[in-house]
XYZ file of C-alpha atoms in Angstrom:
674
model
C -19.306 27.380 -18.788
C -20.677 24.311 -16.660
C -17.897 21.461 -16.297
C -20.285 19.158 -15.996
C -24.097 18.394 -14.959
C -25.423 18.504 -11.339
C -27.562 15.712 -11.201
C -29.037 16.232 -7.360
C -30.884 13.000 -5.999
C -31.697 10.057 -8.488
C -33.165 6.700 -8.636
C -30.547 4.200 -8.845
C -30.301 2.113 -11.833
C -30.441 -1.433 -11.383
C -33.952 -1.633 -9.685
C -33.543 -4.612 -7.784
C -35.279 -4.039 -5.018
C -36.616 -6.663 -2.485
C -38.097 -5.558 0.753
C -36.215 -6.222 4.119
C -37.529 -9.567 6.188
C -39.271 -7.300 9.043
C -37.678 -9.148 11.674
C -34.248 -8.023 10.235
C -35.170 -4.633 8.791
C -35.089 -2.951 12.819
C -31.847 -4.651 13.148
C -30.247 -3.860 10.395
C -31.405 0.173 10.680
C -30.204 0.196 14.232
C -26.613 -1.371 13.189
C -26.519 1.297 10.420
C -27.489 4.280 12.901
C -24.807 3.004 15.900
C -22.336 2.460 12.747
C -22.744 6.267 11.572
C -22.429 7.659 15.512
C -19.337 5.874 16.218
C -17.613 6.477 12.536
C -18.719 10.254 13.123
C -16.852 10.044 16.743
C -13.663 8.980 14.920
C -13.399 12.394 13.008
C -10.865 14.737 13.628
C -11.142 18.078 14.065
C -9.937 19.366 10.737
C -12.559 17.096 9.202
C -9.762 13.768 8.353
C -10.069 10.401 9.473
C -6.941 8.401 10.598
C -6.844 4.767 11.760
C -3.754 3.021 12.913
C -1.547 1.237 10.149
C -0.160 -1.733 12.191
C 2.462 -4.216 10.719
C 4.952 -6.996 12.063
C 7.822 -6.512 14.465
C 10.371 -5.673 11.935
C 9.325 -2.153 12.426
C 10.042 -2.139 16.018
C 13.411 -4.177 15.724
C 14.839 -1.544 12.652
C 13.611 1.153 14.718
C 16.185 -0.183 17.713
C 19.030 -0.664 15.275
C 18.229 2.923 13.896
C 18.095 5.062 17.436
C 21.223 3.294 17.731
C 22.918 4.312 14.708
C 21.960 8.128 15.302
C 22.869 8.025 19.066
C 19.650 8.601 20.364
C 18.982 5.313 21.905
C 17.416 6.367 25.125
C 17.314 3.283 27.568
C 13.443 3.915 28.541
C 12.328 4.075 24.072
C 14.412 1.425 23.924
C 13.132 -0.676 26.773
C 9.686 -0.316 25.175
C 10.440 -0.944 21.995
C 12.020 -4.312 23.062
C 9.077 -5.182 25.218
C 6.373 -5.044 22.402
C 9.074 -7.360 20.319
C 9.536 -9.636 22.775
C 5.644 -9.972 23.576
C 5.313 -10.977 20.113
C 7.765 -14.124 19.738
C 5.784 -17.234 19.054
C 6.150 -20.676 21.332
C 8.638 -21.701 18.404
C 11.364 -18.871 18.982
C 10.466 -16.905 15.928
C 8.633 -14.030 14.525
C 5.595 -13.245 12.311
C 4.631 -10.860 9.693
C 0.836 -11.139 9.976
C -1.785 -12.539 12.703
C -1.624 -15.666 13.340
C 1.286 -16.616 10.630
C 4.023 -18.590 10.859
C 7.811 -17.763 11.838
C 9.722 -15.371 8.989
C 13.059 -15.555 9.005
C 13.617 -12.009 8.175
C 11.523 -10.770 10.764
C 13.225 -13.091 13.431
C 16.823 -12.118 12.249
C 15.782 -8.268 13.076
C 14.004 -9.180 16.356
C 17.530 -10.691 17.486
C 19.344 -8.262 16.523
C 17.047 -5.989 17.953
C 16.901 -7.471 21.352
C 20.572 -7.767 21.207
C 20.448 -3.725 21.044
C 18.282 -3.121 23.759
C 21.216 -5.379 26.372
C 19.731 -8.982 25.831
C 22.316 -11.274 25.453
C 22.691 -13.950 23.053
C 22.837 -16.318 25.679
C 19.116 -15.593 27.265
C 16.661 -18.393 26.674
C 14.819 -16.210 24.361
C 17.364 -15.275 21.654
C 18.551 -18.855 22.090
C 15.415 -20.319 21.185
C 15.174 -17.470 18.062
C 18.474 -18.563 16.909
C 17.429 -22.102 16.841
C 14.753 -20.998 14.513
C 16.303 -19.075 12.386
C 18.464 -22.506 11.668
C 15.122 -24.046 10.768
C 14.389 -21.222 8.497
C 17.362 -21.542 6.785
C 19.566 -19.601 8.176
C 21.162 -15.734 7.890
C 22.307 -16.947 5.030
C 19.286 -17.202 3.568
C 17.549 -13.768 4.834
C 16.646 -10.943 1.771
C 18.967 -8.357 0.634
C 18.086 -5.283 2.964
C 18.565 -7.454 6.220
C 22.091 -8.274 4.886
C 22.327 -4.465 3.885
C 21.422 -3.273 7.171
C 23.588 -5.145 9.247
C 26.603 -4.446 6.808
C 25.948 -0.999 7.925
C 27.741 -1.795 11.436
C 29.984 -4.075 10.218
C 28.287 -7.222 11.397
C 28.441 -8.713 7.988
C 31.033 -7.596 5.501
C 29.640 -5.249 2.354
C 30.451 -8.863 0.127
C 27.356 -10.445 1.590
C 25.305 -7.103 0.184
C 23.675 -7.280 -3.253
C 25.487 -4.185 -5.165
C 23.404 -0.929 -5.155
C 26.307 1.851 -7.079
C 24.976 5.165 -7.242
C 25.892 5.346 -11.054
C 22.529 3.841 -11.542
C 21.318 7.403 -11.106
C 23.294 8.306 -14.890
C 21.324 5.690 -16.606
C 19.132 7.637 -19.123
C 15.497 7.279 -18.955
C 15.342 5.733 -22.141
C 17.381 2.829 -21.108
C 15.909 -0.263 -20.366
C 17.353 0.132 -16.780
C 17.175 3.103 -14.817
C 15.454 4.694 -11.553
C 12.262 5.300 -13.225
C 11.464 2.241 -14.229
C 11.372 0.586 -10.696
C 8.368 1.435 -8.370
C 7.903 4.588 -6.620
C 8.264 3.367 -3.127
C 11.619 1.292 -4.507
C 13.326 5.016 -6.008
C 12.743 5.738 -2.426
C 13.934 3.004 -0.765
C 16.885 2.303 -2.819
C 18.201 5.477 -3.878
C 19.411 6.582 -0.464
C 21.292 2.914 -0.168
C 23.039 4.157 -3.019
C 24.782 6.402 -1.371
C 25.298 4.095 1.553
C 26.879 1.610 -0.898
C 29.284 4.046 -2.033
C 30.587 5.345 1.059
C 30.199 1.628 3.142
C 30.166 3.589 6.307
C 30.410 1.446 9.755
C 27.921 3.062 11.981
C 28.909 2.629 15.731
C 25.837 1.006 18.135
C 25.677 0.421 21.723
C 27.628 -2.790 21.848
C 28.835 -5.293 19.296
C 26.274 -7.161 16.953
C 27.004 -10.618 17.117
C 25.325 -12.597 14.471
C 27.749 -15.112 13.130
C 25.720 -18.053 15.189
C 22.927 -17.448 12.782
C 23.900 -18.970 10.158
C 22.873 -22.530 9.403
C 26.439 -23.119 7.537
C 29.128 -20.787 7.355
C 30.771 -22.358 4.527
C 27.755 -21.209 2.112
C 27.416 -17.248 3.326
C 26.992 -16.156 -0.092
C 23.976 -18.638 -0.645
C 21.757 -15.428 -1.939
C 24.444 -15.202 -4.885
C 24.205 -18.910 -6.220
C 23.478 -19.011 -9.701
C 20.301 -20.379 -11.167
C 20.230 -24.126 -12.369
C 18.840 -22.591 -16.091
C 22.038 -20.929 -17.770
C 20.271 -18.637 -19.445
C 17.887 -16.650 -17.361
C 17.778 -13.316 -15.892
C 18.496 -13.908 -12.443
C 22.201 -15.294 -13.979
C 22.262 -11.990 -16.001
C 21.941 -9.868 -13.251
C 24.098 -12.046 -10.545
C 26.768 -11.446 -13.497
C 26.240 -8.067 -13.312
C 26.329 -7.982 -9.383
C 29.190 -9.735 -9.498
C 31.084 -7.003 -12.262
C 29.794 -4.258 -10.211
C 31.788 -5.313 -6.894
C 34.992 -6.156 -9.240
C 34.456 -2.257 -9.906
C 34.128 -1.438 -6.520
C 37.475 -2.260 -5.870
C 39.028 -0.009 -8.188
C 41.047 2.898 -6.925
C 39.466 4.909 -8.736
C 35.910 5.362 -10.193
C 35.211 7.825 -12.779
C 31.768 8.484 -12.603
C 31.393 7.784 -9.304
C 31.089 11.786 -7.789
C 28.909 12.542 -10.501
C 26.840 10.113 -9.493
C 26.892 10.525 -6.097
C 26.210 13.885 -5.935
C 23.100 13.315 -8.526
C 21.947 10.572 -5.680
C 21.924 13.187 -3.094
C 20.657 16.002 -5.141
C 17.899 13.436 -5.978
C 17.016 12.736 -2.364
C 16.943 16.237 -1.218
C 14.893 17.266 -3.860
C 12.473 15.014 -2.644
C 12.741 15.485 0.862
C 11.228 18.621 0.086
C 7.110 18.746 -0.154
C 6.515 15.568 1.533
C 6.731 14.373 5.464
C 9.938 12.472 5.087
C 10.917 10.618 1.358
C 8.344 9.109 0.190
C 6.393 9.537 3.208
C 7.452 5.609 4.248
C 9.007 4.417 7.127
C 12.144 2.136 4.955
C 12.507 5.413 2.645
C 12.801 7.925 5.364
C 15.161 5.843 7.973
C 17.190 4.881 4.975
C 17.102 8.764 3.609
C 18.331 9.465 7.566
C 21.506 6.828 7.199
C 22.373 8.855 4.012
C 22.489 11.816 5.368
C 24.239 10.581 8.361
C 26.809 9.293 5.838
C 27.326 12.270 3.754
C 28.284 13.891 6.575
C 25.480 15.665 8.529
C 24.985 15.076 11.984
C 21.523 13.928 13.593
C 21.523 17.625 14.949
C 21.922 19.436 11.361
C 18.558 21.032 10.905
C 17.558 18.676 7.321
C 18.470 15.475 9.399
C 16.987 16.501 12.255
C 13.461 17.282 10.264
C 13.876 13.879 8.905
C 14.288 11.981 12.235
C 11.138 14.111 13.527
C 8.765 12.690 10.755
C 9.672 9.289 11.317
C 9.174 10.171 14.834
C 5.689 10.511 14.202
C 4.886 6.930 13.374
C 5.538 5.847 17.249
C 2.600 5.288 18.863
C 3.152 4.772 22.829
C 1.173 2.852 24.621
C 1.816 1.402 28.512
C 5.040 -0.191 28.584
C 5.653 -0.639 24.671
C 6.343 1.709 22.146
C 5.107 0.619 18.565
C 5.789 1.498 14.976
C 3.760 2.495 11.778
C 4.795 2.017 8.512
C 3.198 5.099 7.335
C 0.106 7.075 7.916
C -3.554 6.917 5.717
C -5.205 9.944 6.290
C -6.666 10.741 2.620
C -7.491 6.914 2.258
C -9.341 6.529 5.619
C -11.246 10.030 4.891
C -12.115 9.130 1.252
C -13.401 5.553 2.324
C -15.235 7.161 5.729
C -17.288 9.432 3.526
C -18.106 6.964 0.729
C -19.219 4.852 3.424
C -21.257 7.679 5.340
C -22.721 9.023 1.870
C -24.320 5.418 1.682
C -25.739 5.424 4.901
C -27.851 8.115 4.225
C -25.954 11.440 5.978
C -27.446 14.537 4.314
C -25.016 15.634 1.453
C -24.577 19.128 2.974
C -24.135 17.745 6.676
C -21.496 19.978 8.467
C -19.118 16.606 8.984
C -19.228 15.732 4.807
C -18.602 19.023 4.054
C -15.405 19.791 6.608
C -14.277 16.657 5.426
C -14.681 18.162 1.663
C -12.810 20.675 2.626
C -9.696 19.120 3.949
C -9.768 16.985 1.083
C -9.754 19.968 -1.362
C -6.749 21.417 0.446
C -5.027 18.400 -0.415
C -5.143 18.081 -3.909
C -1.554 17.484 -5.774
C -1.071 20.083 -8.296
C 2.556 19.982 -8.095
C 4.867 18.104 -10.350
C 5.569 14.455 -9.147
C 8.152 11.600 -10.474
C 5.147 10.541 -12.436
C 5.757 12.893 -14.775
C 8.238 11.476 -16.267
C 6.524 9.059 -18.391
C 3.196 10.806 -18.502
C 3.718 14.080 -20.343
C 1.705 16.824 -20.655
C -0.409 16.310 -17.986
C -1.574 18.762 -15.437
C -0.950 17.009 -11.227
C -4.489 16.868 -10.057
C -4.380 13.328 -7.859
C -4.300 12.737 -4.009
C -1.602 11.104 -1.738
C -2.342 8.515 0.578
C -0.555 10.314 3.613
C -0.780 14.154 4.900
C 1.926 14.916 2.511
C 3.571 13.070 -0.261
C 3.806 15.877 -3.368
C 5.795 13.757 -5.673
C 3.358 10.487 -5.434
C -0.406 10.916 -5.323
C -1.611 7.561 -6.409
C -4.428 6.232 -8.344
C -6.368 4.364 -5.924
C -6.679 7.143 -3.308
C -7.512 9.701 -6.024
C -10.225 7.682 -7.458
C -11.796 7.053 -3.751
C -11.814 10.668 -3.079
C -13.588 11.647 -6.458
C -16.007 9.413 -5.831
C -16.213 10.765 -2.179
C -16.379 14.490 -3.376
C -19.052 13.276 -5.947
C -22.007 12.638 -3.375
C -21.497 15.621 -1.259
C -23.395 19.453 -1.757
C -20.289 21.562 -1.119
C -21.414 24.660 -1.367
C -18.460 26.200 -3.505
C -19.567 24.496 -6.535
C -16.934 25.830 -9.318
C -14.466 24.781 -6.583
C -15.062 21.353 -6.506
C -15.819 20.696 -9.628
C -12.174 22.442 -10.903
C -10.835 19.626 -8.551
C -13.336 16.710 -9.749
C -12.486 17.877 -13.461
C -8.456 17.956 -12.586
C -8.588 14.978 -10.559
C -10.328 12.820 -13.584
C -8.179 14.189 -15.956
C -4.895 12.801 -14.311
C -6.344 9.352 -13.790
C -7.500 9.093 -17.381
C -3.919 10.087 -18.114
C -2.340 6.651 -15.752
C -4.101 4.269 -17.737
C -1.259 1.646 -18.743
C -0.848 0.861 -22.584
C -2.155 -2.999 -21.415
C -5.837 -1.048 -20.285
C -5.274 -1.260 -16.364
C -4.142 1.160 -13.834
C -1.157 0.830 -11.734
C -1.165 2.530 -8.387
C 1.906 5.164 -8.564
C 3.291 4.910 -12.002
C 2.372 4.553 -15.630
C 3.797 1.350 -17.924
C 5.667 0.747 -14.835
C 5.555 -2.961 -15.960
C 9.830 -4.457 -16.853
C 9.175 -7.935 -14.656
C 12.794 -8.693 -15.605
C 13.791 -6.133 -13.452
C 12.391 -8.338 -10.289
C 15.566 -10.742 -11.060
C 17.761 -7.916 -9.662
C 19.384 -9.197 -6.092
C 18.156 -6.341 -4.507
C 14.658 -6.770 -5.929
C 13.552 -9.263 -3.420
C 10.899 -7.422 -1.569
C 8.669 -8.310 -4.314
C 7.380 -5.073 -5.453
C 10.264 -3.866 -7.622
C 7.452 -2.429 -10.284
C 4.167 -1.338 -10.264
C 2.402 -2.995 -12.904
C -1.901 -3.029 -13.668
C -3.441 -4.669 -11.032
C -7.291 -5.526 -10.981
C -7.914 -3.844 -8.098
C -6.723 -0.549 -8.959
C -8.273 -0.918 -12.144
C -11.570 -1.780 -10.792
C -11.604 1.164 -8.641
C -10.841 3.425 -11.629
C -13.518 2.057 -13.692
C -16.437 2.357 -10.627
C -15.405 6.077 -10.331
C -15.691 6.765 -14.179
C -18.719 4.823 -14.170
C -20.251 6.991 -11.082
C -19.650 9.923 -13.358
C -21.625 8.905 -16.203
C -18.616 7.053 -18.555
C -20.453 4.025 -20.451
C -18.857 1.016 -20.695
C -18.758 1.817 -24.428
C -16.171 4.146 -24.184
C -12.818 3.142 -25.424
C -10.922 3.820 -22.270
C -13.326 1.728 -20.214
C -13.391 -1.084 -22.664
C -9.500 -1.289 -22.429
C -10.047 -1.223 -18.689
C -12.403 -4.308 -18.995
C -10.181 -6.352 -21.439
C -7.581 -5.911 -18.640
C -9.722 -7.550 -15.963
C -11.295 -10.450 -18.027
C -7.309 -11.137 -18.741
C -6.595 -10.942 -15.363
C -9.711 -13.361 -14.043
C -8.034 -16.463 -12.333
C -9.835 -19.533 -13.815
C -12.027 -20.127 -11.161
C -13.730 -16.866 -11.050
C -12.193 -14.529 -8.852
C -9.624 -11.462 -9.145
C -6.383 -11.239 -7.114
C -6.084 -8.657 -4.820
C -2.642 -6.722 -4.415
C -3.878 -4.090 -2.216
C -5.996 -6.199 0.144
C -6.314 -9.936 1.134
C -6.634 -11.235 -1.198
C -8.785 -12.789 -3.612
C -12.239 -11.703 -1.536
C -10.920 -8.008 -1.924
C -9.793 -8.177 -5.684
C -13.391 -9.827 -6.516
C -15.293 -7.236 -4.353
C -13.734 -4.325 -6.567
C -14.106 -5.952 -9.644
C -17.683 -6.691 -9.105
C -18.758 -3.315 -7.625
C -16.978 -1.667 -10.892
C -18.727 -3.629 -13.733
C -21.858 -3.144 -11.704
C -21.212 0.820 -12.061
C -21.408 0.285 -15.669
C -23.747 -2.663 -15.978
C -22.112 -5.485 -17.346
C -22.940 -7.810 -14.548
C -25.262 -10.150 -16.511
C -21.477 -11.259 -18.403
C -20.486 -14.676 -17.899
C -17.116 -13.759 -15.893
C -19.141 -11.969 -13.642
C -21.398 -14.657 -13.177
C -18.828 -16.909 -12.323
C -17.108 -14.450 -9.814
C -20.187 -14.439 -7.598
C -20.269 -17.787 -7.904
C -17.420 -18.340 -6.634
C -17.915 -15.596 -3.656
C -20.877 -17.831 -2.837
C -18.865 -21.430 -2.996
C -16.188 -19.661 -0.753
C -18.727 -18.217 2.121
C -17.882 -19.456 5.743
C -20.791 -21.262 7.439
C -21.355 -18.803 10.025
C -22.025 -16.217 6.916
C -19.164 -14.329 6.865
C -16.031 -14.385 4.612
C -12.642 -14.774 5.608
C -9.546 -15.179 3.821
C -5.918 -16.063 4.963
C -2.634 -14.241 3.997
C -1.426 -17.784 3.517
C -3.527 -17.756 0.363
C -0.491 -15.464 -1.210
C 1.500 -18.020 -1.086
C -0.818 -21.335 -1.735
C -3.042 -20.734 -4.108
C -5.777 -23.120 -3.200
C -6.338 -21.118 0.173
C -8.172 -18.474 -1.813
C -10.962 -17.162 -0.102
C -10.424 -19.332 2.706
C -10.170 -18.169 6.526
C -11.701 -17.307 9.725
C -14.371 -14.531 9.008
C -13.331 -10.957 9.335
C -15.539 -7.753 9.492
C -13.798 -6.159 6.282
C -13.538 -9.420 4.314
C -17.401 -10.314 5.532
C -18.387 -6.575 3.977
C -16.363 -7.301 0.623
C -18.133 -10.398 0.029
C -21.292 -8.790 0.692
C -20.319 -6.037 -1.691
C -19.412 -7.981 -4.088
C -22.585 -10.235 -3.957
C -25.094 -6.821 -3.892
C -23.484 -6.200 -7.437
C -24.026 -9.409 -9.549
C -26.229 -11.636 -7.183
C -29.792 -11.783 -6.413
C -30.841 -9.285 -3.991
C -32.654 -11.935 -1.733
C -30.595 -14.498 -2.214
C -29.809 -16.456 1.052
C -25.863 -15.823 0.660
C -26.379 -12.207 1.239
C -28.709 -12.543 3.750
C -26.220 -14.618 5.800
C -23.480 -12.080 5.146
C -25.915 -9.233 6.211
C -26.765 -11.430 9.106
C -23.017 -11.670 10.438
C -22.014 -8.220 10.098
C -25.423 -7.269 12.199
C -24.224 -10.156 14.982
C -20.718 -8.845 15.158
C -21.084 -5.623 15.912
C -20.249 -3.786 19.054
C -22.406 -2.250 21.433
C -20.285 1.328 20.389
C -21.376 0.639 16.418
C -17.696 -0.585 16.044
C -16.607 -3.898 14.461
C -13.377 -5.405 15.574
C -10.971 -8.104 13.630
C -7.614 -8.996 14.766
C -6.464 -10.328 11.346
C -4.191 -8.268 8.958
C -6.596 -7.628 5.866
C -4.363 -5.018 4.213
C -1.135 -5.696 1.902
C 1.844 -3.959 1.202
C 4.142 -6.200 -0.860
C 2.885 -9.418 -1.222
C 4.779 -12.367 0.494
C 6.861 -9.809 2.301
C 4.850 -7.057 4.232
C 1.603 -6.764 5.398
C -0.992 -4.142 7.145
C -3.677 -3.859 9.425
C -6.039 -0.826 8.554
C -7.709 -0.316 11.949
C -10.194 1.430 10.360
C -11.375 -1.294 8.151
C -13.706 -3.031 10.357
C -15.887 0.057 10.546
C -15.951 1.828 7.332
C -16.504 -1.262 5.065
C -18.930 -2.799 7.409
C -21.082 0.321 7.500
C -20.912 0.581 3.702
C -21.976 -3.004 3.014
C -24.686 -2.821 5.429
C -25.869 0.218 3.672
C -25.637 -0.501 0.548
C -27.617 -3.616 1.086
C -30.440 -1.266 2.658
C -30.630 0.837 0.220
C -30.921 -1.392 -2.722
C -33.641 -3.242 -0.717
C -35.390 0.144 -0.626
C -34.130 0.976 -4.279
C -33.332 5.098 -2.280
C -32.543 7.699 -4.061
C -28.906 8.874 -3.664
C -27.120 12.088 -4.351
C -25.024 12.812 -7.137
C -23.719 16.434 -6.955
C -21.863 16.209 -10.774
C -21.802 14.310 -13.835
C -19.113 14.541 -16.588
C -19.158 13.596 -19.909
C -16.292 11.602 -21.283
C -15.958 14.408 -24.221
C -14.719 16.558 -21.673
C -11.707 14.917 -20.781
C -10.753 13.603 -24.290
C -6.638 13.605 -23.531
C -6.022 15.746 -26.715
C -7.887 18.529 -25.275
C -6.250 19.075 -21.857
C -4.202 22.103 -21.005
C -1.041 21.184 -21.945
C 2.292 22.242 -19.798
C 5.970 21.622 -20.573
C 7.536 18.581 -18.550
């Protein structure tokens, strides 16, 4: 029985063709051809794409700290990590968390500590400048909870300076308002090892003392982070009172639930080390799990600890006299977007590079149980993760992109790919939240009051619906033939309309920022033929209004802090591509804004077919952690130019499969006991 209808080549439905100006056509075709060649040259022999994922120096600073804790601080490695950190100190003495950004307190404190552990004297000119900058930024007393927790691990601060993270959290039932599964997946991975550390309160030895007292601006106000809110009845005050109660509990000589809670935390952590390349396959969770294993009595050379140390070591990039760290790796994400760009650029649907990539993606579909099942019962697994192996945590955004990529490949084993697509679509549908939108990793993970817990200052305690992820799913479903009138689609669109900013754009949770969010939403609404709506016209006009004079688009990360900076910043290749994609979705094909963006991308292309950009245009946690995807400046511009070219020619596209909504009604899914 067929799982869906194979379409093969079909005309594009929009029929908004308008020939490319002759003077532009040759340059456009050349840019696309060179972009395709360059992207193909980056494909790994196994079939995937993987670009570097760059972050700020907190990773290198923490890694120096970590290597000291586990007794593997080889002088040559520490020196290379310290070199990388030193070279990124700003003229004012601090360190920032994104390219071109201002000094940031936690990054500066961590660099100060890391450089001390590398042998730098606190009296050195470099650390004196850093110390002055820490004071100007509010002092160590204003640092976030994770900075203070790490310093407590080595006795540089007392545990009273750290928020309470008791393992008894593990004992709270899933129906209770506060429990580990109401936290975001990445928070679980970070926090559960910390509950073990908080209970054990180790004092790890490091190579030499860490002197941080001089970093306090006002030593009499060390507990500034625990000051009461001015409003008497607030969630912050509730959780601060709870924190104080838990710290009193810590002083009791007998804690009847402690051993049971510790046992559950250890059991959870060990289970989640299985079927993944490290806990949650992300840097902070992996580092915390290694610290927790050591605190539990596992030596660094114990097989389980050594395995995790090896996994974290894979994030190192050694180059000349420096070592830098990645926060994780992004092969599934990079591969899916690269495929979509190459497909749009006209690579034949049965091209060997596409087939090999499809093989790799199909092998990496997750069919095992994960945390998401706790709140989404009776649904078979079928998503994809961001990394090589992270079976506990498939995510919605990757899954939607993978499905769109697979749809346009003429894969020889039709049954295999159709089964994979069917299972992936079913999983996506099951992950729709009650508000109509989609989050990244979890279902209905939106209890906002949890963001006031003292250890929630990483600004990502929950995983609620966001416009960019919701748009990706709607685009995916639309490409498979789901109409805007289907109830799931209607609910998704209602969420987007409600989430739109007054001026017309949409916030970008996972990319910088409103240009990213707006582009994705417009592309999704184009797919389901809603761009004539007023809310789309306002979004398109906003894009026109924020386009730079050079024809490009740019938006500073500062827009996360100051809403007046929406859509404002130096033009970058990736953001120009996003702006162009949005304009193509809802604008007039021959309008000057589109032609100027196309021209800008063509003119900025390097001779080898790539595009370069220094700016960070990816987002980890808004206002806390940002990313530079090194392939963003390659596949997004290629996709945007190819899409423009195809629309001007009304070119046919290959579509391997359409799937009718009736095939995926949730009550018809094969169910399994959760």
